[in-house]
Amino acid sequence: MTVRIDLHTHSTASDGTLRPAELVRAAAEAGLDVVAITDHDTTDGWAPALDALPTGLRLVRGAELSCRWNGERPAVPLHLLAYLFDPTHPELVAELTRVRAARLDRGERTVDLLRADGIDVDWWEIRTLAGGGTVGRPHIAQALIRAGLVATTTEAFGPDWLGERYRLPKEDIDVFRAVRLVRAAGGVAVFAHPRASRRGRIVPDTLIAELAGAGLVGLEADHEDHSPAERAHVRALAADLGLLVTGSSDFHGSHKTVQLGAFTTSIEAYEGIVAACSGVTEVASG
Ligand code: AMP
Ligand code: FE
Ligand code: FE
Ligand code: ZN
């Protein structure tokens, strides 16, 4: 029997649409054996996901960290998946708190920019509907849909909207600092969708090699935002650098069309991730 492992999903603790408890139930219903909860810049979903963990499902507690590489101007934004770290590590907690505040600031400025162009979106409504979860562009995309300006989230991320014209930078975590902090907190870092050129600028392989030297353990290859050629490139790079390769859905509930388990990770890569963590936070079994 194959073990089905999905190491990248979002709940209402950030920009997903299922509550953490609903997410783990949906993961079990989708036939997953292992699921990771990786909300943007928060661990708030961990406790409710754990409480609701269905029998037979294993939960990897994680987060997707908003990072940036300062090797180009302006800095290139990128995402690191951090697994099984100590959620009370003071410096890491401070960075996550700071980035969530930066997201609020950027969200409000984005809304100001839209309103200055006569677009009727309301910041307090957007914040309220985010329900206390980490605010991201998908929440603003929903406001554009409600206003009848775009039909889909994909359209809202097009160049006329949040993809370019109304895309503002935020104060993300320096990626080398993020890798160091995740390791210091006993966790493991994997580069999320490293070649997703359709989302915007990507970083050079030389940076990924440097990150591997700094303690990065894996690259996410199988992801809906990678073309087949991009997936192959990531696999080859991982082989060159001795990194693990993961695949995952990056499920966001109805904010995206992708389903849980649409892409999966091998048991070998999963075991490599678990072996690389310090054990401060362990995989939980339902
Ligand atoms: P933010 O973290 O606020 O910059 O927003 C990035 C988030 O928007 C990602 O985590 C995805 O959830 C979502 N996203 C990015 N690009 C797209 C896209 N083309 N279509 C739909 N959702 C997207
Ligand atoms: Fe997201
Ligand atoms: Fe991401
Ligand atoms: Zn994600």
Tab-separated table of C-alpha atoms and ligand atoms in Angstrom:
chain	number	residue	atom	x	y	z
A	1	MET	CA	0.000	0.000	0.000
A	2	THR	CA	1.343	3.406	-0.841
A	3	VAL	CA	1.515	5.985	1.900
A	4	ARG	CA	0.007	9.308	0.825
A	5	ILE	CA	1.852	12.327	2.185
A	6	ASP	CA	0.923	15.987	1.552
A	7	LEU	CA	3.361	18.392	3.216
A	8	HIS	CA	1.912	21.822	2.376
A	9	THR	CA	-1.639	22.974	3.234
A	10	HIS	CA	-3.337	26.111	4.542
A	11	SER	CA	-6.243	26.676	6.934
A	12	THR	CA	-8.172	29.723	8.135
A	13	ALA	CA	-5.189	30.422	10.407
A	14	SER	CA	-3.893	32.062	7.204
A	15	ASP	CA	-5.401	32.209	3.719
A	16	GLY	CA	-7.102	28.805	3.468
A	17	THR	CA	-10.864	28.426	3.757
A	18	LEU	CA	-11.170	25.319	5.987
A	19	ARG	CA	-10.722	25.675	9.718
A	20	PRO	CA	-7.788	23.621	11.080
A	21	ALA	CA	-10.172	20.953	12.430
A	22	GLU	CA	-11.950	20.791	9.068
A	23	LEU	CA	-8.613	20.597	7.271
A	24	VAL	CA	-7.442	17.477	9.107
A	25	ARG	CA	-10.827	15.808	8.642
A	26	ALA	CA	-10.735	16.634	4.930
A	27	ALA	CA	-7.188	15.243	4.757
A	28	ALA	CA	-8.374	11.931	6.202
A	29	GLU	CA	-11.348	11.883	3.823
A	30	ALA	CA	-8.992	12.542	0.901
A	31	GLY	CA	-7.136	9.346	1.854
A	32	LEU	CA	-3.978	10.995	3.176
A	33	ASP	CA	-1.832	9.191	5.752
A	34	VAL	CA	0.303	12.237	6.572
A	35	VAL	CA	-0.613	15.913	6.271
A	36	ALA	CA	1.350	19.025	7.195
A	37	ILE	CA	-0.396	22.216	8.266
A	38	THR	CA	1.734	25.074	6.934
A	39	ASP	CA	-0.086	28.351	7.374
A	40	HIS	CA	1.671	31.551	6.398
A	41	ASP	CA	3.774	32.950	9.268
A	42	THR	CA	1.742	31.417	12.096
A	43	THR	CA	1.397	28.320	14.259
A	44	ASP	CA	-2.105	29.262	15.427
A	45	GLY	CA	-3.667	26.317	13.576
A	46	TRP	CA	-1.539	23.685	15.336
A	47	ALA	CA	-3.608	23.215	18.497
A	48	PRO	CA	-7.055	22.989	16.878
A	49	ALA	CA	-5.692	20.660	14.161
A	50	LEU	CA	-4.144	18.426	16.807
A	51	ASP	CA	-7.345	18.359	18.870
A	52	ALA	CA	-9.355	17.221	15.853
A	53	LEU	CA	-6.781	14.796	14.401
A	54	PRO	CA	-8.673	11.771	13.006
A	55	THR	CA	-7.522	8.271	13.938
A	56	GLY	CA	-4.850	6.991	11.594
A	57	LEU	CA	-3.789	10.404	10.287
A	58	ARG	CA	-0.373	11.817	11.127
A	59	LEU	CA	0.073	15.568	11.473
A	60	VAL	CA	3.303	17.400	10.718
A	61	ARG	CA	3.150	20.792	12.358
A	62	GLY	CA	4.740	23.482	10.229
A	63	ALA	CA	4.477	26.943	8.757
A	64	GLU	CA	5.245	28.685	5.473
A	65	LEU	CA	7.604	31.551	6.207
A	66	SER	CA	7.526	34.748	4.129
A	67	CYS	CA	11.175	35.343	3.273
A	68	ARG	CA	13.216	37.517	0.980
A	69	TRP	CA	16.582	37.316	-0.685
A	70	ASN	CA	18.465	40.584	-0.580
A	71	GLY	CA	20.840	39.642	-3.408
A	72	GLU	CA	18.822	41.704	-5.894
A	73	ARG	CA	17.139	45.088	-5.665
A	74	PRO	CA	14.285	45.077	-4.974
A	75	ALA	CA	14.599	41.957	-2.804
A	76	VAL	CA	13.092	38.743	-4.210
A	77	PRO	CA	10.226	37.342	-2.096
A	78	LEU	CA	10.243	33.577	-1.494
A	79	HIS	CA	8.609	30.993	0.758
A	80	LEU	CA	10.249	28.495	3.103
A	81	LEU	CA	8.336	25.554	4.526
A	82	ALA	CA	9.413	25.035	8.122
A	83	TYR	CA	8.534	21.760	9.824
A	84	LEU	CA	8.557	20.451	13.377
A	85	PHE	CA	10.163	23.493	15.004
A	86	ASP	CA	9.675	24.717	18.558
A	87	PRO	CA	6.763	27.186	18.310
A	88	THR	CA	7.984	29.028	21.421
A	89	HIS	CA	11.508	29.778	20.168
A	90	PRO	CA	11.705	33.503	21.090
A	91	GLU	CA	13.528	34.877	18.043
A	92	LEU	CA	11.439	32.874	15.602
A	93	VAL	CA	8.230	33.911	17.367
A	94	ALA	CA	9.382	37.543	17.189
A	95	GLU	CA	10.018	37.285	13.435
A	96	LEU	CA	6.633	35.683	12.781
A	97	THR	CA	4.892	38.369	14.829
A	98	ARG	CA	6.775	41.070	12.947
A	99	VAL	CA	5.920	39.599	9.528
A	100	ARG	CA	2.236	39.272	10.387
A	101	ALA	CA	2.231	42.962	11.362
A	102	ALA	CA	4.015	43.798	8.084
A	103	ARG	CA	1.274	41.896	6.238
A	104	LEU	CA	-1.403	44.016	7.917
A	105	ASP	CA	0.461	47.167	6.996
A	106	ARG	CA	0.883	46.032	3.392
A	107	GLY	CA	-2.769	44.945	3.181
A	108	GLU	CA	-3.993	48.309	4.354
A	109	ARG	CA	-1.676	50.163	1.951
A	110	THR	CA	-2.864	47.931	-0.909
A	111	VAL	CA	-6.472	48.801	-0.090
A	112	ASP	CA	-5.543	52.501	0.043
A	113	LEU	CA	-4.012	52.198	-3.422
A	114	LEU	CA	-7.125	50.486	-4.781
A	115	ARG	CA	-9.433	53.055	-3.160
A	116	ALA	CA	-7.364	55.936	-4.553
A	117	ASP	CA	-8.281	54.532	-7.982
A	118	GLY	CA	-11.960	54.514	-7.047
A	119	ILE	CA	-12.151	50.791	-6.313
A	120	ASP	CA	-14.569	50.131	-3.498
A	121	VAL	CA	-12.872	47.663	-1.170
A	122	ASP	CA	-12.985	47.969	2.595
A	123	TRP	CA	-9.994	47.174	4.818
A	124	TRP	CA	-12.008	46.455	7.958
A	125	GLU	CA	-14.292	44.096	6.087
A	126	ILE	CA	-11.244	42.268	4.670
A	127	ARG	CA	-9.665	41.993	8.142
A	128	THR	CA	-12.907	40.836	9.690
A	129	LEU	CA	-13.437	38.140	7.076
A	130	ALA	CA	-9.835	36.954	7.597
A	131	GLY	CA	-11.127	36.068	11.065
A	132	GLY	CA	-7.885	36.727	12.920
A	133	GLY	CA	-5.828	34.570	10.553
A	134	THR	CA	-2.670	35.819	8.829
A	135	VAL	CA	-3.892	38.307	6.199
A	136	GLY	CA	-2.725	37.781	2.633
A	137	ARG	CA	-3.498	38.851	-0.883
A	138	PRO	CA	-6.098	36.050	-1.251
A	139	HIS	CA	-8.242	37.953	1.268
A	140	ILE	CA	-7.990	41.099	-0.859
A	141	ALA	CA	-8.712	38.972	-3.934
A	142	GLN	CA	-11.995	37.924	-2.302
A	143	ALA	CA	-12.906	41.595	-1.809
A	144	LEU	CA	-12.284	42.220	-5.534
A	145	ILE	CA	-14.555	39.263	-6.326
A	146	ARG	CA	-17.257	40.571	-3.970
A	147	ALA	CA	-17.022	43.969	-5.669
A	148	GLY	CA	-17.625	42.244	-9.014
A	149	LEU	CA	-14.313	43.456	-10.434
A	150	VAL	CA	-12.879	40.011	-11.130
A	151	ALA	CA	-14.495	36.590	-11.382
A	152	THR	CA	-11.809	34.377	-9.861
A	153	THR	CA	-8.817	34.432	-7.508
A	154	THR	CA	-6.594	33.643	-10.495
A	155	GLU	CA	-7.875	36.759	-12.253
A	156	ALA	CA	-7.307	38.818	-9.094
A	157	PHE	CA	-3.640	37.744	-9.206
A	158	GLY	CA	-3.283	38.942	-12.809
A	159	PRO	CA	-1.030	41.892	-13.761
A	160	ASP	CA	-3.860	44.463	-13.640
A	161	TRP	CA	-4.556	43.622	-10.022
A	162	LEU	CA	-2.646	41.997	-7.159
A	163	GLY	CA	-0.038	40.351	-9.378
A	164	GLU	CA	1.587	43.608	-10.480
A	165	ARG	CA	-0.283	46.902	-10.538
A	166	TYR	CA	-1.490	46.661	-6.944
A	167	ARG	CA	1.315	44.442	-5.650
A	168	LEU	CA	3.274	46.005	-2.796
A	169	PRO	CA	6.326	44.502	-1.081
A	170	LYS	CA	6.280	43.609	2.601
A	171	GLU	CA	9.082	43.327	5.175
A	172	ASP	CA	9.831	39.609	4.903
A	173	ILE	CA	12.435	37.613	6.864
A	174	ASP	CA	15.938	37.440	5.408
A	175	VAL	CA	16.066	33.898	4.035
A	176	PHE	CA	19.428	33.005	5.603
A	177	ARG	CA	18.195	34.216	8.964
A	178	ALA	CA	15.012	32.162	8.500
A	179	VAL	CA	16.959	28.946	7.772
A	180	ARG	CA	19.158	29.575	10.816
A	181	LEU	CA	16.187	30.278	13.092
A	182	VAL	CA	14.250	27.214	11.950
A	183	ARG	CA	17.293	25.059	12.669
A	184	ALA	CA	17.916	26.779	16.012
A	185	ALA	CA	14.288	25.996	16.885
A	186	GLY	CA	14.900	22.295	16.147
A	187	GLY	CA	13.033	22.300	12.851
A	188	VAL	CA	13.641	21.572	9.194
A	189	ALA	CA	13.438	23.994	6.238
A	190	VAL	CA	12.305	23.146	2.697
A	191	PHE	CA	12.168	25.709	-0.123
A	192	ALA	CA	8.524	26.011	-1.298
A	193	HIS	CA	7.848	26.119	-5.075
A	194	PRO	CA	11.364	27.441	-5.823
A	195	ARG	CA	10.889	27.704	-9.623
A	196	ALA	CA	7.333	29.082	-9.704
A	197	SER	CA	8.168	31.689	-12.344
A	198	ARG	CA	4.493	32.249	-13.102
A	199	ARG	CA	4.147	33.846	-9.652
A	200	GLY	CA	6.911	36.388	-10.242
A	201	ARG	CA	10.678	36.584	-9.960
A	202	ILE	CA	12.580	33.476	-8.861
A	203	VAL	CA	16.014	33.085	-7.287
A	204	PRO	CA	19.108	31.637	-8.999
A	205	ASP	CA	20.327	28.098	-8.318
A	206	THR	CA	23.488	29.567	-6.810
A	207	LEU	CA	21.387	30.962	-3.962
A	208	ILE	CA	19.753	27.567	-3.423
A	209	ALA	CA	23.241	26.018	-3.220
A	210	GLU	CA	24.207	28.601	-0.586
A	211	LEU	CA	21.032	27.866	1.367
A	212	ALA	CA	21.836	24.152	1.245
A	213	GLY	CA	25.176	25.042	2.815
A	214	ALA	CA	23.326	27.010	5.503
A	215	GLY	CA	21.132	24.050	6.425
A	216	LEU	CA	18.213	23.904	3.972
A	217	VAL	CA	17.212	20.223	3.654
A	218	GLY	CA	14.823	20.039	0.724
A	219	LEU	CA	13.149	21.487	-2.345
A	220	GLU	CA	9.471	21.269	-3.259
A	221	ALA	CA	9.415	20.029	-6.850
A	222	ASP	CA	5.898	18.743	-7.498
A	223	HIS	CA	3.640	21.773	-7.149
A	224	GLU	CA	0.896	23.092	-9.406
A	225	ASP	CA	2.800	26.323	-10.042
A	226	HIS	CA	5.736	24.411	-11.576
A	227	SER	CA	5.684	23.374	-15.236
A	228	PRO	CA	6.970	19.852	-16.024
A	229	ALA	CA	10.306	21.397	-17.060
A	230	GLU	CA	10.504	23.352	-13.793
A	231	ARG	CA	9.796	20.176	-11.784
A	232	ALA	CA	12.544	18.339	-13.622
A	233	HIS	CA	14.935	21.219	-13.035
A	234	VAL	CA	14.218	21.219	-9.283
A	235	ARG	CA	14.728	17.440	-9.084
A	236	ALA	CA	18.062	17.663	-10.867
A	237	LEU	CA	19.193	20.522	-8.647
A	238	ALA	CA	18.186	18.606	-5.507
A	239	ALA	CA	20.153	15.582	-6.722
A	240	ASP	CA	23.196	17.788	-7.361
A	241	LEU	CA	23.006	19.383	-3.928
A	242	GLY	CA	22.043	16.258	-1.980
A	243	LEU	CA	18.664	17.715	-0.962
A	244	LEU	CA	15.360	15.922	-0.387
A	245	VAL	CA	12.538	16.417	-2.899
A	246	THR	CA	8.948	17.007	-1.826
A	247	GLY	CA	5.613	17.333	-3.588
A	248	SER	CA	2.482	18.866	-2.164
A	249	SER	CA	-0.866	20.381	-2.970
A	250	ASP	CA	-0.475	23.793	-1.288
A	251	PHE	CA	-4.195	23.340	-0.618
A	252	HIS	CA	-6.060	26.577	0.212
A	253	GLY	CA	-9.668	25.282	0.313
A	254	SER	CA	-11.863	27.231	-2.113
A	255	HIS	CA	-9.297	30.031	-2.512
A	256	LYS	CA	-7.594	27.741	-5.046
A	257	THR	CA	-8.807	24.896	-7.229
A	258	VAL	CA	-6.121	22.367	-6.221
A	259	GLN	CA	-7.291	19.464	-4.030
A	260	LEU	CA	-5.630	17.805	-1.026
A	261	GLY	CA	-3.205	15.125	-2.160
A	262	ALA	CA	-3.032	16.464	-5.742
A	263	PHE	CA	0.765	16.209	-5.373
A	264	THR	CA	2.504	14.063	-2.779
A	265	THR	CA	5.854	13.369	-1.145
A	266	SER	CA	7.666	10.017	-1.060
A	267	ILE	CA	7.983	8.124	2.206
A	268	GLU	CA	11.785	8.393	1.901
A	269	ALA	CA	11.723	12.198	1.697
A	270	TYR	CA	9.225	12.383	4.563
A	271	GLU	CA	11.396	10.139	6.722
A	272	GLY	CA	14.418	12.265	5.819
A	273	ILE	CA	12.607	15.377	7.044
A	274	VAL	CA	11.569	13.732	10.292
A	275	ALA	CA	15.093	12.413	10.841
A	276	ALA	CA	16.552	15.901	10.308
A	277	CYS	CA	14.456	17.546	13.033
A	278	SER	CA	15.590	17.627	16.647
A	279	GLY	CA	12.423	16.097	18.049
A	280	VAL	CA	11.321	19.165	20.042
A	281	THR	CA	8.081	19.019	18.074
A	282	GLU	CA	7.216	15.534	16.868
A	283	VAL	CA	4.880	14.212	14.230
A	284	ALA	CA	1.514	13.717	15.965
A	285	SER	CA	-0.543	10.562	15.434
A	286	GLY	CA	-4.329	10.554	15.474
B	1	AMP	P1	0.824	37.000	0.025
B	1	AMP	O1	1.430	35.939	0.897
B	1	AMP	O2	-0.132	37.868	0.762
B	1	AMP	O3	1.829	37.762	-0.785
B	1	AMP	O4	-0.048	36.236	-1.026
B	1	AMP	C1	0.476	35.083	-1.629
B	1	AMP	C2	-0.577	33.994	-1.606
B	1	AMP	O5	-1.483	34.265	-2.643
B	1	AMP	C3	-0.020	32.633	-1.888
B	1	AMP	O6	0.312	31.972	-0.717
B	1	AMP	C4	-1.187	31.957	-2.536
B	1	AMP	O7	-2.066	31.545	-1.532
B	1	AMP	C5	-1.868	33.055	-3.274
B	1	AMP	N1	-1.530	33.157	-4.691
B	1	AMP	C6	-0.378	33.590	-5.219
B	1	AMP	N2	-0.433	33.586	-6.560
B	1	AMP	C7	-1.671	33.140	-6.881
B	1	AMP	C8	-2.361	32.913	-8.104
B	1	AMP	N3	-1.797	33.155	-9.286
B	1	AMP	N4	-3.616	32.470	-8.032
B	1	AMP	C9	-4.213	32.226	-6.857
B	1	AMP	N5	-3.625	32.422	-5.664
B	1	AMP	C10	-2.367	32.875	-5.682
B	2	FE	FE	-1.291	31.250	0.513
B	3	FE	FE	3.858	29.615	-0.975
B	4	ZN	ZN	1.490	27.748	0.596
